Amino acid sequence: MRTTLLGGLLVILMGTAASAQEDTTGEEEVRWAEREAFARDFAVGFYGVGWAGPYLGGGGGVRVRWEPFDRLGVEVFSDHLSVEDPDGVRHDHPIGFNLFVPIELSERWRIRPLFGFCTVFSFVHPQQDGVDRIDDVHFGVHLGAGVELALNRWTSLFVDVKGIGYAGHSRTAGGWAIHVGDQLDFWGVFQGQVGLQVHL
């Protein structure tokens, strides 16, 4: 009789322990699902951006991301910057794309090497009255890396750093005339971005 009661008690205790383990595993899965921002294929990011190099610039931008594979993603972006220029007021508008490789460091942190191209629509408004605006289109190639922190299931913070090589024409305004170079010039800038991303 005692043996039967003891066996029944052991069966009940084992069943209770197994049920508790399943509940704990389920809670862990729920907590992980709440942090699953990086598992989503699409995201939209908003950020501040700055340039440093032969000239300085700053502004903001937006990007749209798609990650069709675990180790490859693509994003398109549009930046809008106010740029220092001795000849007048200048504003640049880069439009381009990045290819990147997301590498998870933990459940909340990851890094992403990136590479891409862009086209920049650049406009200079000379200070002299009666002088036309000087426009040019620049082409760039960039290489960089980013760090991302998942805040919750839907949002993450990010910091990106890029080195960008540009090709375009020199532009100056002197007297009553504007001058645009006939040959392509080449230069480089460093760019930083800090922003918030919404994962869909």
Short mmCIF file of C-alpha atoms in Angstrom, two decimals, residues 36-134:
data_model
loop_
_atom_site.label_atom_id
_atom_site.label_comp_id
_atom_site.label_asym_id
_atom_site.label_seq_id
_atom_site.Cartn_x
_atom_site.Cartn_y
_atom_site.Cartn_z
CA GLU A 36 11.83 39.84 -32.37
CA ALA A 37 12.27 43.11 -34.31
CA PHE A 38 15.21 41.80 -36.35
CA ALA A 39 13.21 38.76 -37.51
CA ARG A 40 10.89 41.01 -39.52
CA ASP A 41 11.62 41.39 -43.23
CA PHE A 42 10.67 45.07 -43.65
CA ALA A 43 11.59 48.25 -41.79
CA VAL A 44 11.42 52.02 -42.19
CA GLY A 45 14.11 54.22 -40.61
CA PHE A 46 14.31 57.95 -39.82
CA TYR A 47 17.64 59.53 -38.94
CA GLY A 48 19.89 62.53 -38.64
CA VAL A 49 22.91 62.60 -40.95
CA GLY A 50 26.17 64.54 -41.11
CA TRP A 51 29.13 64.87 -43.50
CA ALA A 52 32.78 65.73 -42.83
CA GLY A 53 35.60 66.10 -45.35
CA PRO A 54 36.43 68.92 -47.80
CA TYR A 55 33.14 70.48 -46.63
CA LEU A 56 30.65 69.99 -43.81
CA GLY A 57 26.95 69.22 -44.08
CA GLY A 58 24.03 68.09 -41.96
CA GLY A 59 20.38 67.19 -42.25
CA GLY A 60 18.04 64.21 -42.13
CA GLY A 61 16.91 61.22 -44.12
CA VAL A 62 14.63 58.24 -44.49
CA ARG A 63 15.28 54.66 -45.60
CA VAL A 64 13.22 51.57 -46.42
CA ARG A 65 14.69 48.14 -45.77
CA TRP A 66 13.97 44.63 -47.01
CA GLU A 67 15.75 41.51 -45.73
CA PRO A 68 14.74 38.61 -47.99
CA PHE A 69 17.54 36.35 -46.66
CA ASP A 70 19.14 35.75 -43.26
CA ARG A 71 22.52 36.98 -44.46
CA LEU A 72 21.57 39.62 -47.04
CA GLY A 73 19.45 42.75 -47.02
CA VAL A 74 18.89 45.78 -49.23
CA GLU A 75 17.71 49.27 -48.39
CA VAL A 76 17.00 52.41 -50.38
CA PHE A 77 17.51 55.83 -48.85
CA SER A 78 16.95 59.53 -49.44
CA ASP A 79 18.99 62.16 -47.56
CA HIS A 80 18.52 65.93 -47.45
CA LEU A 81 21.44 68.08 -46.27
CA SER A 82 22.41 71.70 -45.93
CA VAL A 83 26.07 72.00 -47.01
CA GLU A 84 28.61 74.75 -46.38
CA ASP A 85 29.71 76.58 -49.54
CA PRO A 86 31.65 79.87 -49.87
CA ASP A 87 29.69 80.84 -53.00
CA GLY A 88 26.23 80.75 -51.46
CA VAL A 89 23.54 78.49 -50.07
CA ARG A 90 23.96 74.82 -51.01
CA HIS A 91 21.71 71.85 -50.42
CA ASP A 92 22.38 68.25 -51.50
CA HIS A 93 19.94 65.37 -51.90
CA PRO A 94 21.55 61.90 -52.11
CA ILE A 95 19.38 59.01 -53.30
CA GLY A 96 20.81 55.50 -53.35
CA PHE A 97 20.88 51.99 -51.95
CA ASN A 98 22.85 49.74 -49.61
CA LEU A 99 23.49 46.02 -49.66
CA PHE A 100 24.26 44.76 -46.15
CA VAL A 101 24.99 41.58 -44.17
CA PRO A 102 23.20 41.44 -40.77
CA ILE A 103 25.30 39.70 -38.10
CA GLU A 104 23.62 39.00 -34.74
CA LEU A 105 25.76 39.51 -31.64
CA SER A 106 22.93 38.74 -29.20
CA GLU A 107 19.14 38.79 -29.01
CA ARG A 108 19.14 42.61 -29.02
CA TRP A 109 22.40 43.64 -30.72
CA ARG A 110 23.70 43.19 -34.23
CA ILE A 111 26.15 44.74 -36.67
CA ARG A 112 25.91 45.05 -40.44
CA PRO A 113 28.72 45.69 -42.92
CA LEU A 114 27.31 47.59 -45.91
CA PHE A 115 28.16 48.66 -49.43
CA GLY A 116 26.28 50.73 -52.00
CA PHE A 117 25.94 53.50 -54.58
CA CYS A 118 24.16 56.84 -54.68
CA THR A 119 23.32 59.80 -56.89
CA VAL A 120 23.40 63.31 -55.40
CA PHE A 121 21.36 66.19 -56.76
CA SER A 122 23.35 69.25 -55.63
CA PHE A 123 22.12 72.86 -55.84
CA VAL A 124 24.05 76.07 -55.08
CA HIS A 125 22.27 79.43 -54.84
CA PRO A 126 24.97 82.13 -55.32
CA GLN A 127 24.97 85.15 -53.02
CA GLN A 128 25.27 87.59 -55.96
CA ASP A 129 22.02 89.04 -57.24
CA GLY A 130 21.15 88.14 -60.80
CA VAL A 131 23.39 85.03 -60.87
CA ASP A 132 21.67 81.78 -61.79
CA ARG A 133 21.59 78.75 -59.53
CA ILE A 134 24.45 76.27 -60.11
#
